[in-house]
Coordinates of C-alpha atoms and ligand atoms in Angstrom, one line a residue:
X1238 CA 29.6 -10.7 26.3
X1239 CA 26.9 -9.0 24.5
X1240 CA 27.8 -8.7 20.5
X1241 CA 28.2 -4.5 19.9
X1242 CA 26.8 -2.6 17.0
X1243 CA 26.3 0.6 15.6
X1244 CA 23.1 0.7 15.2
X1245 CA 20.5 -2.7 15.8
X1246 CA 17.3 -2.4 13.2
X1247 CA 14.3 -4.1 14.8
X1248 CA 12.4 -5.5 11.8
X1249 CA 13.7 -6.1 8.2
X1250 CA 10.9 -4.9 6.5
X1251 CA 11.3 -2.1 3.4
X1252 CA 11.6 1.0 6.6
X1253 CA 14.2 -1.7 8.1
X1254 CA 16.4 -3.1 5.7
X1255 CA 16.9 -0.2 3.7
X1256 CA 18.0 1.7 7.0
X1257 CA 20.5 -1.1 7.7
X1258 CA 22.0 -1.8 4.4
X1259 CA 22.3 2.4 3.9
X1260 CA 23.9 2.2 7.7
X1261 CA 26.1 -0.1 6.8
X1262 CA 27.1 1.6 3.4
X1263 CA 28.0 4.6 5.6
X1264 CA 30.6 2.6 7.4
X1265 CA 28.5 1.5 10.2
X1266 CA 28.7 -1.8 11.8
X1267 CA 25.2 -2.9 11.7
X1268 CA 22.2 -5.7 12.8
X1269 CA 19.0 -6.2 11.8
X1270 CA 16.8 -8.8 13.7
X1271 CA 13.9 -10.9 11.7
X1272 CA 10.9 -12.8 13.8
X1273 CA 8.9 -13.8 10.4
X1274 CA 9.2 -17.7 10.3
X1275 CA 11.3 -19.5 8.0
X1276 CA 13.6 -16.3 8.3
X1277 CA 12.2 -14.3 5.2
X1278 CA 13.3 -10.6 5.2
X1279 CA 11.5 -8.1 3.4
X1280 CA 8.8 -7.6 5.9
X1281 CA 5.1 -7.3 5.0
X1282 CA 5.6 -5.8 1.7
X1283 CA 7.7 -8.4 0.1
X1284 CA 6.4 -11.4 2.3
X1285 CA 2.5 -10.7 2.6
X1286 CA 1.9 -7.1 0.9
X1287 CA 3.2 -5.2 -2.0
X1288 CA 4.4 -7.9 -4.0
X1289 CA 2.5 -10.9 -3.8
X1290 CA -0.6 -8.5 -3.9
X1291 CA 1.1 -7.1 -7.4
X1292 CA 1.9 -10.5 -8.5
X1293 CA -1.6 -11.4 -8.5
X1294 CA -2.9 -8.2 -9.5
X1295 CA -0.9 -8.7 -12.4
X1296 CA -1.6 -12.5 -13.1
X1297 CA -5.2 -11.6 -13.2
X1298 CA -5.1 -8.7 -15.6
X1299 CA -3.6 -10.8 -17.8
X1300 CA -6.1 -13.5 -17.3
X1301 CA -8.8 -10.8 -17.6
X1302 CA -7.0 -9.4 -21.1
X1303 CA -6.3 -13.2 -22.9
X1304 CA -10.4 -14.0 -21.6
X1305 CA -12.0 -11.0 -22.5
X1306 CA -9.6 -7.8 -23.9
X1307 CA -7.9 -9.7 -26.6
X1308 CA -11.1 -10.1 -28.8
X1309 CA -11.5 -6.5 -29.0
X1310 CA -8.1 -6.8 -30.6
X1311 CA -8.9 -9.1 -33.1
X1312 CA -7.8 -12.0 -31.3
X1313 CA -9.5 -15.1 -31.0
X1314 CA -8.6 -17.2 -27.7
X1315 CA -10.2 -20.5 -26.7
X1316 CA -10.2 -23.0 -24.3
X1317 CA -8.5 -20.5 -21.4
X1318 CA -8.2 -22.0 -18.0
X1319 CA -6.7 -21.4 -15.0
X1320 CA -4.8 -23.0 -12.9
X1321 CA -5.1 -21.3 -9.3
X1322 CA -2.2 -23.1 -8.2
X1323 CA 0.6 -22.5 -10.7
X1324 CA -0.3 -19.0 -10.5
X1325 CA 0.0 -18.9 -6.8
X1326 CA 3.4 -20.8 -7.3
X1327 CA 4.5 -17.7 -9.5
X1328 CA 3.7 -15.2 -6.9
X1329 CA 6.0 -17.3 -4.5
X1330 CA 8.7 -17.6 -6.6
X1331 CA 8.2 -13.9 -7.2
X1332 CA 8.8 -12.9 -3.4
X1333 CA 11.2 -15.6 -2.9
X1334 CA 13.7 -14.2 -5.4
X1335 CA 12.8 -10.8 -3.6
X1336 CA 13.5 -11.7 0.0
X1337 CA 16.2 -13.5 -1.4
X1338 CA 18.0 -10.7 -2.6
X1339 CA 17.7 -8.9 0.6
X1340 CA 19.6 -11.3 2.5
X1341 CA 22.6 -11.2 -0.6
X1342 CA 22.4 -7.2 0.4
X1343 CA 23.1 -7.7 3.7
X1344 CA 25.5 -10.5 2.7
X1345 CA 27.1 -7.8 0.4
X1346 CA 26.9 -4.7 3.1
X1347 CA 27.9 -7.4 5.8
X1348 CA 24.3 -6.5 8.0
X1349 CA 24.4 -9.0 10.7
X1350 CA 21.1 -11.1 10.2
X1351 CA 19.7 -12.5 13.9
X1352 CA 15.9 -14.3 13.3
X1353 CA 14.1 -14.4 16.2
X1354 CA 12.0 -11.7 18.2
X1355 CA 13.7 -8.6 19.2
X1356 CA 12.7 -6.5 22.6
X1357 CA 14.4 -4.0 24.5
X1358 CA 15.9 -4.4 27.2
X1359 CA 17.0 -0.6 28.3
X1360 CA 20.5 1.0 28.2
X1361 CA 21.4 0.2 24.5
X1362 CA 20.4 -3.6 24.9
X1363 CA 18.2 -5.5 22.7
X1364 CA 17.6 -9.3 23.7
X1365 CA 16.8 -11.7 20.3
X1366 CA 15.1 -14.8 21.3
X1367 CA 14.8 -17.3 18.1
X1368 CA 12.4 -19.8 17.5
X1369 CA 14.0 -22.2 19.9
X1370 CA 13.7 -20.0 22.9
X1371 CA 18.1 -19.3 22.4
X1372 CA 18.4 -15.4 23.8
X1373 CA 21.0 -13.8 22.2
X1374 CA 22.0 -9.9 23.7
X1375 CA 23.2 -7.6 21.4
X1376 CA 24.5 -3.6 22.5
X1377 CA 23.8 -0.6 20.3
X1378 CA 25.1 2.9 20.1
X1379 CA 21.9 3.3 18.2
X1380 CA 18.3 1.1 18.5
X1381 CA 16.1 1.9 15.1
X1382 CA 12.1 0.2 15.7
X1383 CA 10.6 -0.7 11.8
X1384 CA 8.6 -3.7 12.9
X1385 CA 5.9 -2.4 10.9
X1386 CA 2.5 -3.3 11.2
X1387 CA -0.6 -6.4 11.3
X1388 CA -3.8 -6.4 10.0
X1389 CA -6.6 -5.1 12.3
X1390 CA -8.8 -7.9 13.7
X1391 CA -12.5 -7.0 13.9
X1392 CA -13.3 -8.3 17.5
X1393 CA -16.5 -9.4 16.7
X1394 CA -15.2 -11.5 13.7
X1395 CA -11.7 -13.0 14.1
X1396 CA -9.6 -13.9 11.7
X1397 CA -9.6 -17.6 11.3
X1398 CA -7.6 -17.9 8.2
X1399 CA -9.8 -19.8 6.3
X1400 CA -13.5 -18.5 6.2
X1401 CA -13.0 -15.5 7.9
X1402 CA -9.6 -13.6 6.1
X1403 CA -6.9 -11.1 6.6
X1404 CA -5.3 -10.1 3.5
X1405 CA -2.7 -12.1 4.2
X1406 CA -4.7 -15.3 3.5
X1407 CA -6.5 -13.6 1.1
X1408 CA -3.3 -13.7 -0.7
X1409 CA -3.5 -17.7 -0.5
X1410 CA -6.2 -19.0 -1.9
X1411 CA -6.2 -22.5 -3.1
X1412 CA -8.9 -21.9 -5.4
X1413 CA -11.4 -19.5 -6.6
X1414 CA -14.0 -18.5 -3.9
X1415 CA -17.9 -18.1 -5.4
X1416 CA -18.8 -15.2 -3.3
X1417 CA -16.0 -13.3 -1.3
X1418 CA -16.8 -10.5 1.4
X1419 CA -15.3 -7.8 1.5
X1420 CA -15.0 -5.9 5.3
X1421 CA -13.9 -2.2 4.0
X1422 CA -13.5 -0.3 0.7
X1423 CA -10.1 1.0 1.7
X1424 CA -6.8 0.4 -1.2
X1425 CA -6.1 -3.5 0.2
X1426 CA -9.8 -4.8 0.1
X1427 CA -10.4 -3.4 -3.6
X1428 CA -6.7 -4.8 -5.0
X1429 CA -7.5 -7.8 -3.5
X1430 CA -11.3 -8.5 -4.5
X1431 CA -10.2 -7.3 -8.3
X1432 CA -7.5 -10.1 -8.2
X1433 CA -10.7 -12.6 -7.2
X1434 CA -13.7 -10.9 -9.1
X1435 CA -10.9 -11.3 -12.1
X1436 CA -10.8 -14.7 -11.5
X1437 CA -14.0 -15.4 -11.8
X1438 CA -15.5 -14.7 -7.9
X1439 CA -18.6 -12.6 -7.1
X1440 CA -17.4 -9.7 -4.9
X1441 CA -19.2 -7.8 -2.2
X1442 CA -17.9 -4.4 -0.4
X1443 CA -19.6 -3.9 2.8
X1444 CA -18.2 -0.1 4.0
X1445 CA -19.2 2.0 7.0
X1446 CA -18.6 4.9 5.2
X1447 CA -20.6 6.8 2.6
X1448 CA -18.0 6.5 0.3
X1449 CA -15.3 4.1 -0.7
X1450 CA -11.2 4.8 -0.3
X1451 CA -11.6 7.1 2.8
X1452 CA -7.7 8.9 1.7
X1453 CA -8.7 9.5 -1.9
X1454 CA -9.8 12.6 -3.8
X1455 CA -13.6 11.9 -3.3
X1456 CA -14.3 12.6 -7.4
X1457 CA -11.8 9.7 -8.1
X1458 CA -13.3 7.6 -5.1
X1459 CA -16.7 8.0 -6.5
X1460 CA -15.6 7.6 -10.0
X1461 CA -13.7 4.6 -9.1
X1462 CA -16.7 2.8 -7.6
X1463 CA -18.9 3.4 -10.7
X1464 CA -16.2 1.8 -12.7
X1465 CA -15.4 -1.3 -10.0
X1466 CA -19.4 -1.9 -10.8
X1467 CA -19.8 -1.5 -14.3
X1468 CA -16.7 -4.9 -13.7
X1469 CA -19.3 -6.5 -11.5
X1470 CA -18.5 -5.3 -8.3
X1471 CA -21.7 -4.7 -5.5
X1472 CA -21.1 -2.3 -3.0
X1473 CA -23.3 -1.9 0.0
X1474 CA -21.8 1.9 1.8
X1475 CA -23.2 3.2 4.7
X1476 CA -23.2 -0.9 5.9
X1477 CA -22.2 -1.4 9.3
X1478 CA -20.8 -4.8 9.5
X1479 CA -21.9 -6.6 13.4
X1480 CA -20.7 -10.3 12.8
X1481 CA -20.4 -13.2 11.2
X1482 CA -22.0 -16.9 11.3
X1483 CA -20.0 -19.9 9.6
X1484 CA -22.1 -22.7 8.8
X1485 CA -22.6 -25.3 6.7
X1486 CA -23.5 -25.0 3.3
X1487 CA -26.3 -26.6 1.6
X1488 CA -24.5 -28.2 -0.9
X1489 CA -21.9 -29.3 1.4
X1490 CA -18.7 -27.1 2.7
X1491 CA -19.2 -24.1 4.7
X1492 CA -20.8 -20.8 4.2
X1493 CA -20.3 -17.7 6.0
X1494 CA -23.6 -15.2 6.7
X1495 CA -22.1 -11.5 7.2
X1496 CA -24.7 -9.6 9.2
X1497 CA -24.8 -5.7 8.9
X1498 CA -26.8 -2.5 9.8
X1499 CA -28.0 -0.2 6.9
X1500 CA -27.6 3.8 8.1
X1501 CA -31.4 3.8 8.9
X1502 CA -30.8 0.5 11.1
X1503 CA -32.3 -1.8 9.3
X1504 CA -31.0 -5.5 9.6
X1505 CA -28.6 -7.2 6.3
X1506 CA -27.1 -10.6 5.7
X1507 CA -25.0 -11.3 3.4
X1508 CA -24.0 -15.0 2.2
X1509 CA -20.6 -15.9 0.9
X1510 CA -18.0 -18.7 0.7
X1511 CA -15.3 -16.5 2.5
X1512 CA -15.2 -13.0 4.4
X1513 CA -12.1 -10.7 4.0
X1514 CA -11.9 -8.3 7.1
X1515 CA -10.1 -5.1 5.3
X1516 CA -10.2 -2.8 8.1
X1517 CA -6.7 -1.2 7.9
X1518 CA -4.0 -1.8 9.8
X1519 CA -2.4 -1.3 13.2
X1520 CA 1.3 -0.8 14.5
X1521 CA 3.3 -3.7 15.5
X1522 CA 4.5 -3.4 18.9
X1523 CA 3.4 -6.4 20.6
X1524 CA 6.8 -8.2 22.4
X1525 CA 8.9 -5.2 21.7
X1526 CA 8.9 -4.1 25.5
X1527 CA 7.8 -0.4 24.7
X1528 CA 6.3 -0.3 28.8
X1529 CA 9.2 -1.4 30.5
X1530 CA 11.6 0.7 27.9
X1531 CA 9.2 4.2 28.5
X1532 CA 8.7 4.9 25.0
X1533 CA 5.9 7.2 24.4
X1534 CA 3.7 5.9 22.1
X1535 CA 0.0 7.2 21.1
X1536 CA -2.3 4.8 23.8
X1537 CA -5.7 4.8 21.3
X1538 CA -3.3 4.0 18.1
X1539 CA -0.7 2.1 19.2
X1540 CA 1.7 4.6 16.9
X1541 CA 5.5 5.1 18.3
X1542 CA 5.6 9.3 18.9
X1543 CA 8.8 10.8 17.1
X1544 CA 10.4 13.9 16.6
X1545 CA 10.8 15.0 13.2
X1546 CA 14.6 12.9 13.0
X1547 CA 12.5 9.9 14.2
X1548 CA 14.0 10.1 17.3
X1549 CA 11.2 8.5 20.3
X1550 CA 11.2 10.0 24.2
X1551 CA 14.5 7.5 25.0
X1552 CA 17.7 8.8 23.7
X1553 CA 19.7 6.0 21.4
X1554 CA 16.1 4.8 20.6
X1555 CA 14.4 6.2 17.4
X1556 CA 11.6 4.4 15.1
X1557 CA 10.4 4.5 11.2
X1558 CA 7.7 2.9 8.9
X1559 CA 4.6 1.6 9.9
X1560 CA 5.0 1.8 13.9
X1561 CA 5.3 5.6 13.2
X1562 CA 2.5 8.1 12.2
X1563 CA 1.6 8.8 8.3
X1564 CA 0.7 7.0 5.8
X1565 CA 1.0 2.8 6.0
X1566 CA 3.2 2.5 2.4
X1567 CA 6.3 0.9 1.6
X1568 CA 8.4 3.8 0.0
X1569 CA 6.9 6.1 3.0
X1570 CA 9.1 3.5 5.0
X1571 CA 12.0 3.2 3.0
X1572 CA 12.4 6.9 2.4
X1573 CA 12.3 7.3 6.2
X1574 CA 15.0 4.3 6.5
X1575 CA 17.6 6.3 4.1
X1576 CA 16.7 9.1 5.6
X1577 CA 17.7 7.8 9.4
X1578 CA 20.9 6.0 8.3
X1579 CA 22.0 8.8 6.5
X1580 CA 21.1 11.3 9.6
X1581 CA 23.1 9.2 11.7
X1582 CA 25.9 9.1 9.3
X1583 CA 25.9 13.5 9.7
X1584 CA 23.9 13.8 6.8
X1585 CA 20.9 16.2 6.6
X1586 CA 18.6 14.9 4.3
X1587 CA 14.4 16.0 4.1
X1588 CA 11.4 14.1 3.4
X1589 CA 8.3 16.4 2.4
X1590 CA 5.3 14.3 3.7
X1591 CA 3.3 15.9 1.4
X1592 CA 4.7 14.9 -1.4
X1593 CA 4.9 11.2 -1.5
X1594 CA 2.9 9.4 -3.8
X1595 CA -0.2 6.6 -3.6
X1596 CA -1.2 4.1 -5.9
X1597 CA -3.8 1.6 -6.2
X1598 CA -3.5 -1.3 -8.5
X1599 CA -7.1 -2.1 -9.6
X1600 CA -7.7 -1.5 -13.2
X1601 CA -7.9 1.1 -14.1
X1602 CA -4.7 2.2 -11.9
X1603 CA -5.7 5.3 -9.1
X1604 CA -2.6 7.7 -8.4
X1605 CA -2.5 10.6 -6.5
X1606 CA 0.6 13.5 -4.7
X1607 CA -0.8 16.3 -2.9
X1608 CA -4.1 17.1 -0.6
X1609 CA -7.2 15.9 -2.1
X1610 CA -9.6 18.5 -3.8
X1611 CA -11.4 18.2 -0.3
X1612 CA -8.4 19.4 1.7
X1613 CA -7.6 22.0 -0.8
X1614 CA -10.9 23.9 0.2
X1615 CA -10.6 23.0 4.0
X1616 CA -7.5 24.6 4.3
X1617 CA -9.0 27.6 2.6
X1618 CA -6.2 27.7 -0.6
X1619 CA -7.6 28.6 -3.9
X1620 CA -6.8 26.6 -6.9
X1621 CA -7.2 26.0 -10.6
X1622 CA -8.2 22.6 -11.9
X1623 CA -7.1 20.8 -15.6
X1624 CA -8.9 17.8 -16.5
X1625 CA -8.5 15.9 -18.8
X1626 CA -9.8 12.7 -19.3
X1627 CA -8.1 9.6 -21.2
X1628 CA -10.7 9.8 -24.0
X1629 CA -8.9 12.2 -25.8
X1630 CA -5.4 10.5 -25.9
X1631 CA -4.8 8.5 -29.3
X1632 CA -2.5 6.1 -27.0
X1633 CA -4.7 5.2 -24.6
X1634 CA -7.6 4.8 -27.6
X1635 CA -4.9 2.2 -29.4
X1636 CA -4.5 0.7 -25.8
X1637 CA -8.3 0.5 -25.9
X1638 CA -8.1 1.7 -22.5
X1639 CA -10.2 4.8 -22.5
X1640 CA -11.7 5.1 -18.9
X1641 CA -10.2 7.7 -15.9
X1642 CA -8.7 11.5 -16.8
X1643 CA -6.1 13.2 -14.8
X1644 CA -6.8 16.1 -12.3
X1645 CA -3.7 19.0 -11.9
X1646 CA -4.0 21.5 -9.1
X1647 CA -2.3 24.4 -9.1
X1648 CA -2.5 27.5 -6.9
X1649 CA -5.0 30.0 -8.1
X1650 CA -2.6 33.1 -8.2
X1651 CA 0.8 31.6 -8.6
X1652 CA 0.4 28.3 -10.6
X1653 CA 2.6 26.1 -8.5
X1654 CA 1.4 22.4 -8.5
X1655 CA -0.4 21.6 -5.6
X1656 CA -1.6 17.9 -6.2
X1657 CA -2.3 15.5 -9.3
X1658 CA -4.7 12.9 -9.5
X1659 CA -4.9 10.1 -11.8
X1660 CA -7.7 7.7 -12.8
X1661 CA -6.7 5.4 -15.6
X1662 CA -4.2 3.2 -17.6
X1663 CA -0.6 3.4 -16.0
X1664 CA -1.5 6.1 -13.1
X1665 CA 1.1 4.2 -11.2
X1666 CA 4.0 5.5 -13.4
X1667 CA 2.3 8.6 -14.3
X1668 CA 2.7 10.0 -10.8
X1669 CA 6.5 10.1 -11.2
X1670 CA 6.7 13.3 -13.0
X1671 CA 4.3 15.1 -11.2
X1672 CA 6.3 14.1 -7.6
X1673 CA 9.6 15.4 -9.4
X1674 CA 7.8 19.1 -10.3
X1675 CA 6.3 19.1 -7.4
X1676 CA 9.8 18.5 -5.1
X1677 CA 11.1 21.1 -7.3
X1678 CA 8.5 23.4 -6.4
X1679 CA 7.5 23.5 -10.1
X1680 CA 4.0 25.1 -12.0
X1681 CA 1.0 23.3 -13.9
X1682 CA 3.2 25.2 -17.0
X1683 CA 6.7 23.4 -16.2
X1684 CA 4.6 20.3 -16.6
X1685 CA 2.8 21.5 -19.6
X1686 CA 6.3 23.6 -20.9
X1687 CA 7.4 19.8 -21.3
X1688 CA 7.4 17.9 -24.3
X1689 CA 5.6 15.0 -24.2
X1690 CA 6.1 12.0 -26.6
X1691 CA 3.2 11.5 -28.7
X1692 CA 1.4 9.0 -28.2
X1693 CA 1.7 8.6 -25.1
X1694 CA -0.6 8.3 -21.8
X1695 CA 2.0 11.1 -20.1
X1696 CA 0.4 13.5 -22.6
X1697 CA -2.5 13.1 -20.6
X1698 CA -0.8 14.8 -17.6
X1699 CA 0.5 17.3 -19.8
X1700 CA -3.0 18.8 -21.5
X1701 CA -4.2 18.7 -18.1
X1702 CA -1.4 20.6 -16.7
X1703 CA -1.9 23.1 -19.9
X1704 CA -5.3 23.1 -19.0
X1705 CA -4.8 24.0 -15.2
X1706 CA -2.4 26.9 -16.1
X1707 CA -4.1 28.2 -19.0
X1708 CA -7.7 28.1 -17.8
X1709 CA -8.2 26.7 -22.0
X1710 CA -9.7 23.8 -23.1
X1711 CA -6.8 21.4 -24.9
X1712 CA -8.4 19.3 -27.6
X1713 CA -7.0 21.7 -29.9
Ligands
LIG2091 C1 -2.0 -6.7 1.1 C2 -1.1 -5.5 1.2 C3 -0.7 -4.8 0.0 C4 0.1 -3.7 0.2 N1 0.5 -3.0 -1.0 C5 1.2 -1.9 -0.9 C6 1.7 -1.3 -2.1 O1 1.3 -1.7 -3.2 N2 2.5 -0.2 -2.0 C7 2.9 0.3 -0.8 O2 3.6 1.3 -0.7 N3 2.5 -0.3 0.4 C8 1.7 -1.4 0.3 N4 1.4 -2.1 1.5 C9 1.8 -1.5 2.8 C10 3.3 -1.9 3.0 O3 3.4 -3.3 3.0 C11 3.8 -1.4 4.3 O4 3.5 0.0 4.4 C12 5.3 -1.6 4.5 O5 5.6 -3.0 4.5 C13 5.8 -1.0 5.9 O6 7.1 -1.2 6.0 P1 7.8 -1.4 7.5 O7 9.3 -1.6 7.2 O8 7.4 -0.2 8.3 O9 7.2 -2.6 8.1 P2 6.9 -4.1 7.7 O10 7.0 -4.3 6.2 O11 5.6 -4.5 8.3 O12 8.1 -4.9 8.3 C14 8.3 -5.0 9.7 C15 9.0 -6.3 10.0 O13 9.3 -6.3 11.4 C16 9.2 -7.6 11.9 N5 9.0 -7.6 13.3 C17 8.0 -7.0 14.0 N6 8.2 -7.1 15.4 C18 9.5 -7.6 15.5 C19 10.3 -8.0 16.6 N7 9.9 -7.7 17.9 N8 11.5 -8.6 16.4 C20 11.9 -8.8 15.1 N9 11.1 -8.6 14.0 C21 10.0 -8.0 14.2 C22 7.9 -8.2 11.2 O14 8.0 -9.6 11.2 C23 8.1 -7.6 9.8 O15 8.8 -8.5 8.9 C24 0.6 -3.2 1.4 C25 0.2 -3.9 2.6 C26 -0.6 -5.0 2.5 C27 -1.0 -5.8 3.7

């Protein structure tokens, strides 16, 4: 006989778990099925995403500080090496201890854990079939889809994990390469070639578009890229990328030749040790038996449809995270998984699209809420702008970390905050306050009305709140 649940979660990732633990909170008797091998919860943003991308972000900066910051300081450092594999070992142990804790959660909230691949298999069923081909049946009230999403394969230049990269062995590397690719000036190739350029590699962005990060306010975008360059970064936009060659290097190993088309047509090759294809990233559905189920999904994108309670075409069926439309980010996916449990549970809780956060963890850190500058105008709403760059705050002149500014929007006639943007030291924690105002439906002037600890890099986001209300310049 079939083992009966609640509610069944297909994929423990951060949509996934957080819906099942939260389910199970509520008093629900709950499952969650993993396929990832060696039965590691926590999806793609503990296992292969968020964290060991942070990890290294973050054991590079410091690499980058101790070689080349500290002097600045006053401090002399010699003899600094690095050892590519200890620091790799951190970032395991890192999302190890992470995964880990997920499965004491479920421990804890007494989620059933079944590893293997989950598909559907109509009227409430969900077959799990493990790594030894053992099919287990399981029967839901409720069916929740969060199995997220992969990297998108180029089909002129597949992924062979060790010249030719997804992020995922990107994350991996056994040592430093000379010259790394990069395929796409999107949020994952630019975190990922700063953790290498830190290191020590020659980076190269080849993008199709005229301008790097495609979602970002394009003054941050373009400001970002001068910055990117001025730490040694080449960028090549307008660069259609056709294929690859691997072949052997001169001096022994391999080399890969990237060949490209400039806007005008004109023919490019680039040389390199290893390519990372950064393309974005599609829905994970393969296996999960959407056809024979009938769940709508969007043909061209591969996106499970919804309604706004995440609910697909098949009643008992709904989906979250990744394999639904909006933006590809972990705390999109966890919102959405409170939010479901706690739906089913008779709870009406809201998620405002518009107002969830992005970061990007180069150095300087990029944060933004709201529609970009460019939206703004395309939707025809008026607004005031405060900027104020990092220059003028005696924190981030002690920090000697003087690049970026921050950009408040607030609507031309009433004031309320429509979007902030951040360029510069700690963007990533600097967002917070701006989401809270903004949820509360708050002005530039609550922001400014605030007092902010001085010195401090949140003053920043206060004079340039002042500045957006007040239409006057704040270096008093
Ligand atoms: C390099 C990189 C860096 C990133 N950095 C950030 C960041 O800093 N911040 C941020 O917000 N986001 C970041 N992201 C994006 C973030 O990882 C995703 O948005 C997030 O993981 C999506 O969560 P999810 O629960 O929808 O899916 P996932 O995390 O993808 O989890 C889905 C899980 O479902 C499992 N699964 C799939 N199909 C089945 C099946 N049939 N049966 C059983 N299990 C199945 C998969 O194995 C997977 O573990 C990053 C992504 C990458 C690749």
């Amino acid at each position: 006989m079939a083992d009966e649940f609640d509610l069944v979660v297909i994929g423990a990732g951060p949509g996934g778990y957080t819906a099942a633990i939260r389910a199970a909170q509520l008093g629900m008797k709950v499952a969650c099925i993993e396929k990832r091998s060696g039965k590691a919860l926590g999806g793609t943003c503990l296992n292969i995403g968020c964290i060991p991308s942070k990890a290294l972000l973050d054991s590079s900066e410091l690499f980058e500080v101790i070689s080349h910051k500290a002097k600045r300081h006053g401090i002399a450092v010699s003899g600094v090496s690095l050892d590519v594999t200890a620091m790799m070992a951190r970032k395991t142990k890192v999302v190890k201890e992470l995964t880990d804790g997920i499965a004491y959660l479920f421990k804890k909230y007494k989620v059933t854990a079944y590893y293997g691949a989950g598909k559907l298999a109509g009227n409430g069923k969900v077959v799990v079939t493990d790594d030894a081909g053992k099919m287990t049946e399981l029967q839901a009230k409720n069916i929740l889809l969060a199995t997220g999403s992969d990297s998108t394969e180029l089909p002129f230049m597949k992924f062979d994990g060790k010249i030719v990269l997804s992020s995922t062995e990107a994350l991996e590397l056994p040592e430093v390469p000379k010259h790394l690719i990069i395929v796409g000036g999107g949020y994952i190739g630019l975190e990922l070639g700063s953790v290498w350029k830190r290191l020590g590699a020659k980076v190269t962005v080849l993008e199709f578009l005229p301008r790097i990060l495609p979602v970002s306010d394009g003054g941050i975008a373009a400001d970002v890229q001068k910055i990117l360059a001025k730490q040694g970064f080449e960028f090549h936009l307008n660069t259609k990328v056709t294929g690859a060659e691997i072949k052997p290097g001169i001096l022994g190993g391999t080399t890969v030749v990237v060949h490209a088309e400039s806007k005008d047509g004109g023919k490019l090759t680039f040389e390199g040790d290893k390519v990372l294809v950064a393309v974005g990233r599609k829905p994970h559905t393969t296996g999960l038996g959407l056809d024979e189920a009938g769940i709508d999904y969007d043909k061209k994108t591969g996106k499970v449809k919804t309604d706004a309670h995440f609910h697909t075409n098949v009643a008992g069926v709904s989906a979250i995270g990744d394999v639904i439309d909006g933006p590809m980010l972990a705390h999109k996916a966890s919102e959405e998984g409170l939010i479901y449990a706690e739906q089913l549970a008779g709870m009406k809780p809201h998620l405002d699209y518009e107002k969830i956060p992005s970061v990007i963890y180069i150095w300087p850190e990029v944060s933004a809420v709201g529609p970009t500058e460019e939206q703004l105008k395309e939707r025809g709403i008026k607004y005031k702008t405060g900027k104020v760059p990092f220059l003028a705050s005696g924190r981030a002149k002690a920090m000697d970390e003087q690049d970026g500014y921050v950009k408040v929007l607030s609507d031309a006639t009433t004031d309320k905050l429509l979007a902030v943007h951040i360029l510069g030291p700690r963007a990533s924690d600097l967002i917070a306050e701006c989401v809270t105002v903004m949820e509360y439906g708050g002005s530039a002037e609550d922001i400014a009305r605030c007092t902010h600890s001085h010195p401090s890099l949140a003053e920043t986001v206060g004079d340039a709140a002042r500045m957006a209300y007040s239409g006057l310049p704040v270096n008093f």
